[in-house]
mmCIF file of C-alpha atoms in Angstrom:
data_model
loop_
_atom_site.group_PDB
_atom_site.id
_atom_site.type_symbol
_atom_site.label_atom_id
_atom_site.label_comp_id
_atom_site.label_asym_id
_atom_site.label_seq_id
_atom_site.Cartn_x
_atom_site.Cartn_y
_atom_site.Cartn_z
ATOM 1 C CA GLY A 1 11.121 -9.802 16.099
ATOM 2 C CA ALA A 2 9.274 -7.329 18.289
ATOM 3 C CA GLY A 3 8.311 -4.053 16.743
ATOM 4 C CA VAL A 4 7.789 -0.668 18.329
ATOM 5 C CA SER A 5 5.323 -0.849 21.170
ATOM 6 C CA GLN A 6 3.385 1.948 22.810
ATOM 7 C CA THR A 7 1.447 2.048 26.036
ATOM 8 C CA PRO A 8 -1.274 2.664 26.828
ATOM 9 C CA SER A 9 -3.146 2.070 23.592
ATOM 10 C CA ASN A 10 -5.886 4.408 24.777
ATOM 11 C CA LYS A 11 -5.835 7.120 27.400
ATOM 12 C CA VAL A 12 -8.777 9.206 28.505
ATOM 13 C CA THR A 13 -8.083 12.104 30.827
ATOM 14 C CA GLU A 14 -9.678 15.292 32.032
ATOM 15 C CA LYS A 15 -8.682 18.787 31.031
ATOM 16 C CA GLY A 16 -5.846 20.058 33.197
ATOM 17 C CA LYS A 17 -4.457 16.642 34.103
ATOM 18 C CA TYR A 18 -0.942 15.337 33.488
ATOM 19 C CA VAL A 19 -0.322 12.331 31.222
ATOM 20 C CA GLU A 20 2.632 10.171 30.272
ATOM 21 C CA LEU A 21 2.826 8.127 27.093
ATOM 22 C CA ARG A 22 5.437 5.406 26.748
ATOM 23 C CA CYS A 23 7.321 4.130 23.722
ATOM 24 C CA ASP A 24 9.480 0.995 23.542
ATOM 25 C CA PRO A 25 11.561 1.150 20.362
ATOM 26 C CA ILE A 26 13.009 -1.768 18.454
ATOM 27 C CA SER A 27 16.058 -3.082 20.277
ATOM 28 C CA GLY A 28 19.258 -1.542 18.957
ATOM 29 C CA HIS A 29 17.587 1.432 17.304
ATOM 30 C CA THR A 30 19.368 4.587 18.374
ATOM 31 C CA ALA A 31 16.958 7.061 16.796
ATOM 32 C CA LEU A 32 13.464 7.629 18.190
ATOM 33 C CA TYR A 33 10.730 9.954 16.977
ATOM 34 C CA TRP A 34 7.423 11.186 18.322
ATOM 35 C CA TYR A 35 4.584 12.333 16.067
ATOM 36 C CA ARG A 36 1.046 13.502 16.705
ATOM 37 C CA GLN A 37 -1.827 12.704 14.348
ATOM 38 C CA SER A 38 -5.157 14.476 14.457
ATOM 39 C CA LEU A 39 -8.244 13.064 12.773
ATOM 40 C CA GLY A 40 -8.001 13.272 8.993
ATOM 41 C CA GLN A 41 -4.461 14.617 9.047
ATOM 42 C CA GLY A 42 -1.062 13.106 8.468
ATOM 43 C CA PRO A 43 1.364 12.582 11.340
ATOM 44 C CA GLU A 44 2.959 15.796 12.619
ATOM 45 C CA PHE A 45 6.568 15.681 13.839
ATOM 46 C CA LEU A 46 7.122 16.514 17.496
ATOM 47 C CA ILE A 47 10.631 15.496 18.574
ATOM 48 C CA TYR A 48 13.577 13.329 17.574
ATOM 49 C CA PHE A 49 16.081 11.614 19.871
ATOM 50 C CA GLN A 50 19.502 10.348 18.916
ATOM 51 C CA GLY A 51 20.509 8.174 21.829
ATOM 52 C CA THR A 52 19.610 9.913 25.075
ATOM 53 C CA GLY A 53 19.554 13.452 23.742
ATOM 54 C CA ALA A 54 16.834 15.336 21.936
ATOM 55 C CA ALA A 55 18.488 16.261 18.638
ATOM 56 C CA ASP A 56 15.461 18.145 17.321
ATOM 57 C CA ASP A 57 12.510 19.252 19.452
ATOM 58 C CA SER A 58 11.273 21.932 17.084
ATOM 59 C CA GLY A 59 7.914 20.237 16.635
ATOM 60 C CA LEU A 60 6.825 20.394 20.268
ATOM 61 C CA PRO A 61 3.857 22.805 20.231
ATOM 62 C CA ASN A 62 4.545 24.496 23.587
ATOM 63 C CA ASP A 63 6.241 24.035 26.938
ATOM 64 C CA ARG A 64 3.472 21.778 28.227
ATOM 65 C CA PHE A 65 5.001 19.029 26.105
ATOM 66 C CA PHE A 66 8.218 17.339 27.151
ATOM 67 C CA ALA A 67 9.894 14.042 26.266
ATOM 68 C CA VAL A 68 12.740 12.054 27.779
ATOM 69 C CA ARG A 69 14.817 9.048 26.868
ATOM 70 C CA PRO A 70 17.143 8.665 29.861
ATOM 71 C CA GLU A 71 18.853 5.396 28.900
ATOM 72 C CA GLY A 72 18.681 5.690 25.153
ATOM 73 C CA SER A 73 15.935 3.117 24.784
ATOM 74 C CA VAL A 74 12.439 3.665 26.217
ATOM 75 C CA SER A 75 11.016 7.147 25.786
ATOM 76 C CA THR A 76 8.232 8.927 27.612
ATOM 77 C CA LEU A 77 6.222 11.812 26.206
ATOM 78 C CA LYS A 78 4.851 13.966 28.999
ATOM 79 C CA ILE A 79 1.995 16.437 28.648
ATOM 80 C CA GLN A 80 1.176 18.832 31.464
ATOM 81 C CA ARG A 81 -2.134 20.637 32.001
ATOM 82 C CA THR A 82 -3.771 18.804 29.139
ATOM 83 C CA GLU A 83 -6.192 20.662 26.895
ATOM 84 C CA ARG A 84 -8.979 19.336 24.693
ATOM 85 C CA GLY A 85 -6.915 20.292 21.666
ATOM 86 C CA ASP A 86 -4.258 17.777 22.720
ATOM 87 C CA SER A 87 -6.629 14.945 21.800
ATOM 88 C CA ALA A 88 -4.966 12.954 19.030
ATOM 89 C CA VAL A 89 -3.103 9.736 18.275
ATOM 90 C CA TYR A 90 0.490 9.973 19.444
ATOM 91 C CA LEU A 91 2.816 7.872 17.311
ATOM 92 C CA CYS A 92 6.321 6.736 18.116
ATOM 93 C CA ALA A 93 8.852 5.521 15.550
ATOM 94 C CA SER A 94 12.408 4.249 15.741
ATOM 95 C CA SER A 95 15.208 3.705 13.261
ATOM 96 C CA LEU A 96 18.683 2.215 13.334
ATOM 97 C CA SER A 97 20.258 5.651 13.310
ATOM 98 C CA GLY A 98 19.346 9.200 12.488
ATOM 99 C CA GLY A 99 21.271 12.062 11.028
ATOM 100 C CA ARG A 100 21.706 12.591 7.343
ATOM 101 C CA SER A 101 21.891 8.933 6.458
ATOM 102 C CA TYR A 102 18.536 7.430 5.706
ATOM 103 C CA ASN A 103 17.131 4.615 7.763
ATOM 104 C CA GLU A 104 13.565 3.393 7.566
ATOM 105 C CA GLN A 105 11.379 4.556 10.418
ATOM 106 C CA PHE A 106 9.335 1.793 12.053
ATOM 107 C CA PHE A 107 6.151 3.049 13.652
ATOM 108 C CA GLY A 108 4.273 1.787 16.655
ATOM 109 C CA PRO A 109 0.472 1.454 16.739
ATOM 110 C CA GLY A 110 0.072 4.737 18.600
ATOM 111 C CA THR A 111 -1.627 5.913 21.772
ATOM 112 C CA ARG A 112 -5.034 7.488 21.340
ATOM 113 C CA LEU A 113 -5.312 10.365 23.829
ATOM 114 C CA THR A 114 -8.715 11.833 24.573
ATOM 115 C CA VAL A 115 -8.954 14.913 26.769
ATOM 116 C CA LEU A 116 -12.462 15.507 28.082
ATOM 117 C CA ASP B 1 10.835 23.638 3.597
ATOM 118 C CA ALA B 2 9.964 21.282 0.801
ATOM 119 C CA LYS B 3 6.372 20.094 0.907
ATOM 120 C CA THR B 4 4.311 17.738 -1.192
ATOM 121 C CA THR B 5 0.969 17.882 -2.972
ATOM 122 C CA GLN B 6 -1.100 14.752 -3.498
ATOM 123 C CA PRO B 7 -4.673 14.140 -4.690
ATOM 124 C CA PRO B 8 -6.890 13.558 -1.648
ATOM 125 C CA SER B 9 -8.359 10.291 -2.916
ATOM 126 C CA MET B 10 -8.158 7.705 -5.683
ATOM 127 C CA ASP B 11 -9.854 4.444 -6.625
ATOM 128 C CA CYS B 12 -8.239 1.454 -8.284
ATOM 129 C CA ALA B 13 -9.675 -1.844 -9.483
ATOM 130 C CA GLU B 14 -8.309 -4.925 -7.803
ATOM 131 C CA GLY B 15 -5.528 -6.508 -9.860
ATOM 132 C CA ARG B 16 -4.797 -3.341 -11.776
ATOM 133 C CA ALA B 17 -1.821 -1.031 -11.302
ATOM 134 C CA ALA B 18 -2.324 1.861 -8.910
ATOM 135 C CA ASN B 19 -0.407 4.993 -9.872
ATOM 136 C CA LEU B 20 -0.215 7.576 -7.107
ATOM 137 C CA PRO B 21 1.191 10.975 -8.101
ATOM 138 C CA CYS B 22 3.041 13.469 -5.936
ATOM 139 C CA ASN B 23 4.290 16.986 -6.622
ATOM 140 C CA HIS B 24 7.304 18.300 -4.736
ATOM 141 C CA SER B 25 8.359 21.283 -6.824
ATOM 142 C CA THR B 26 10.471 22.901 -4.069
ATOM 143 C CA ILE B 27 12.550 19.828 -3.282
ATOM 144 C CA SER B 28 16.238 20.492 -2.654
ATOM 145 C CA GLY B 29 19.034 18.637 -4.401
ATOM 146 C CA ASN B 30 19.936 16.520 -1.392
ATOM 147 C CA GLU B 31 16.412 15.694 -0.258
ATOM 148 C CA TYR B 32 15.025 12.210 -0.726
ATOM 149 C CA VAL B 33 11.451 11.291 -1.636
ATOM 150 C CA TYR B 34 9.851 8.726 0.650
ATOM 151 C CA TRP B 35 6.558 6.902 0.493
ATOM 152 C CA TYR B 36 4.764 5.521 3.522
ATOM 153 C CA ARG B 37 1.262 4.147 3.844
ATOM 154 C CA GLN B 38 -1.111 3.960 6.757
ATOM 155 C CA ILE B 39 -3.792 1.341 7.008
ATOM 156 C CA HIS B 40 -6.696 2.328 9.216
ATOM 157 C CA SER B 41 -5.845 2.422 12.937
ATOM 158 C CA GLN B 42 -2.235 1.360 12.386
ATOM 159 C CA GLY B 43 1.044 3.253 12.381
ATOM 160 C CA PRO B 44 2.561 4.295 9.035
ATOM 161 C CA GLN B 45 4.524 1.661 7.134
ATOM 162 C CA TYR B 46 7.557 2.356 4.954
ATOM 163 C CA ILE B 47 7.178 1.499 1.271
ATOM 164 C CA ILE B 48 10.081 2.890 -0.717
ATOM 165 C CA HIS B 49 12.393 5.880 -1.108
ATOM 166 C CA GLY B 50 14.612 7.425 -3.778
ATOM 167 C CA LEU B 51 16.780 10.404 -4.665
ATOM 168 C CA LYS B 52 16.749 10.744 -8.449
ATOM 169 C CA ASN B 53 16.847 7.276 -9.943
ATOM 170 C CA ASN B 54 13.789 5.083 -10.287
ATOM 171 C CA GLU B 55 13.541 2.455 -7.566
ATOM 172 C CA THR B 56 11.763 -0.879 -7.256
ATOM 173 C CA ASN B 57 11.282 -3.259 -4.381
ATOM 174 C CA GLU B 58 8.926 -6.093 -3.523
ATOM 175 C CA MET B 59 6.136 -3.686 -2.653
ATOM 176 C CA ALA B 60 6.225 -0.980 -5.285
ATOM 177 C CA SER B 61 8.091 1.080 -7.853
ATOM 178 C CA LEU B 62 9.014 4.734 -7.547
ATOM 179 C CA ILE B 63 9.357 6.865 -10.654
ATOM 180 C CA ILE B 64 10.985 10.286 -10.138
ATOM 181 C CA THR B 65 10.959 12.846 -12.956
ATOM 182 C CA GLU B 66 14.260 14.104 -14.255
ATOM 183 C CA ASP B 67 13.732 17.561 -12.721
ATOM 184 C CA ARG B 68 12.730 15.841 -9.456
ATOM 185 C CA LYS B 69 9.685 18.041 -9.099
ATOM 186 C CA SER B 70 7.276 15.130 -9.084
ATOM 187 C CA SER B 71 7.149 11.395 -8.585
ATOM 188 C CA THR B 72 4.762 8.474 -8.952
ATOM 189 C CA LEU B 73 4.351 5.469 -6.720
ATOM 190 C CA ILE B 74 3.234 2.391 -8.613
ATOM 191 C CA LEU B 75 1.603 -0.613 -6.984
ATOM 192 C CA PRO B 76 1.753 -3.059 -9.889
ATOM 193 C CA HIS B 77 -1.157 -5.336 -8.937
ATOM 194 C CA ALA B 78 -3.334 -3.699 -6.323
ATOM 195 C CA THR B 79 -5.111 -5.908 -3.792
ATOM 196 C CA LEU B 80 -7.835 -5.087 -1.309
ATOM 197 C CA ARG B 81 -5.181 -5.000 1.430
ATOM 198 C CA ASP B 82 -3.546 -2.051 -0.344
ATOM 199 C CA THR B 83 -6.468 0.163 0.651
ATOM 200 C CA ALA B 84 -4.789 2.801 2.811
ATOM 201 C CA VAL B 85 -3.652 6.412 2.985
ATOM 202 C CA TYR B 86 -0.417 6.888 1.052
ATOM 203 C CA TYR B 87 1.967 9.642 2.081
ATOM 204 C CA CYS B 88 4.617 11.160 -0.147
ATOM 205 C CA ILE B 89 7.275 12.809 2.004
ATOM 206 C CA VAL B 90 10.430 14.787 1.439
ATOM 207 C CA ARG B 91 12.953 15.098 4.202
ATOM 208 C CA VAL B 92 13.090 18.585 5.678
ATOM 209 C CA GLY B 93 15.260 20.312 8.228
ATOM 210 C CA ASP B 94 19.004 20.540 8.719
ATOM 211 C CA THR B 95 19.118 17.362 10.719
ATOM 212 C CA GLY B 96 17.439 15.463 7.917
ATOM 213 C CA ASN B 97 15.098 13.816 10.342
ATOM 214 C CA GLN B 98 11.939 15.879 10.324
ATOM 215 C CA PHE B 99 9.320 14.315 8.043
ATOM 216 C CA TYR B 100 6.449 16.428 6.718
ATOM 217 C CA PHE B 101 3.629 13.957 6.009
ATOM 218 C CA GLY B 102 0.900 16.157 4.590
ATOM 219 C CA THR B 103 -2.588 14.717 4.237
ATOM 220 C CA GLY B 104 -1.754 11.955 1.751
ATOM 221 C CA THR B 105 -3.889 10.137 -0.824
ATOM 222 C CA SER B 106 -6.612 7.809 0.365
ATOM 223 C CA LEU B 107 -6.478 4.846 -2.024
ATOM 224 C CA THR B 108 -9.485 2.555 -2.219
ATOM 225 C CA VAL B 109 -9.024 -0.726 -4.066
ATOM 226 C CA ILE B 110 -12.336 -1.868 -5.448
ATOM 227 C CA PRO B 111 -13.165 -5.576 -5.918
#
């Protein structure tokens, strides 16, 4: 079946611009996660959704970053006034459910964001 | 928050067992150990997880010490396609959903 998909695969923008990154989770997965991965580093947690609500947004670096999941499926990560330091691969993952029970997280291929 | 320590890189001969160590000395009693791997330019892929008992699946085995302060991922017969960065993760945070990946071990399988 279809896995997690992310669009665009690559995004180049200029400093100060606004960008949106999209994630389509696996159908039926209620939990959705966003991570950011800089070169040579492991993925860094940003935010976790359970259904439509953000259950944990403690990883968002500042208020320029915001994410939504209005219908409990597709999610959009929004970055305002982009900075060169925002350049990274943004990964999305989904799982059957979240909370204390463990469910394997399935990752998408990521969106490579480059801020010039 | 529990974190992990892994060697930055390892080599393994093709066909031999790859043993990847991980230290997690501050792990809490209800925290699981997970292993994921990331092949170049792809998203991370789940391998295996465990709490305190050893686990085995079609991909690998996970050996957790009795005090749970360290674990070893074993790939029994490494192939060239196993070349990847391997992350040992413990679940952190009250929600149990925040994963701390660290920098992982870059495994190179040599022909």
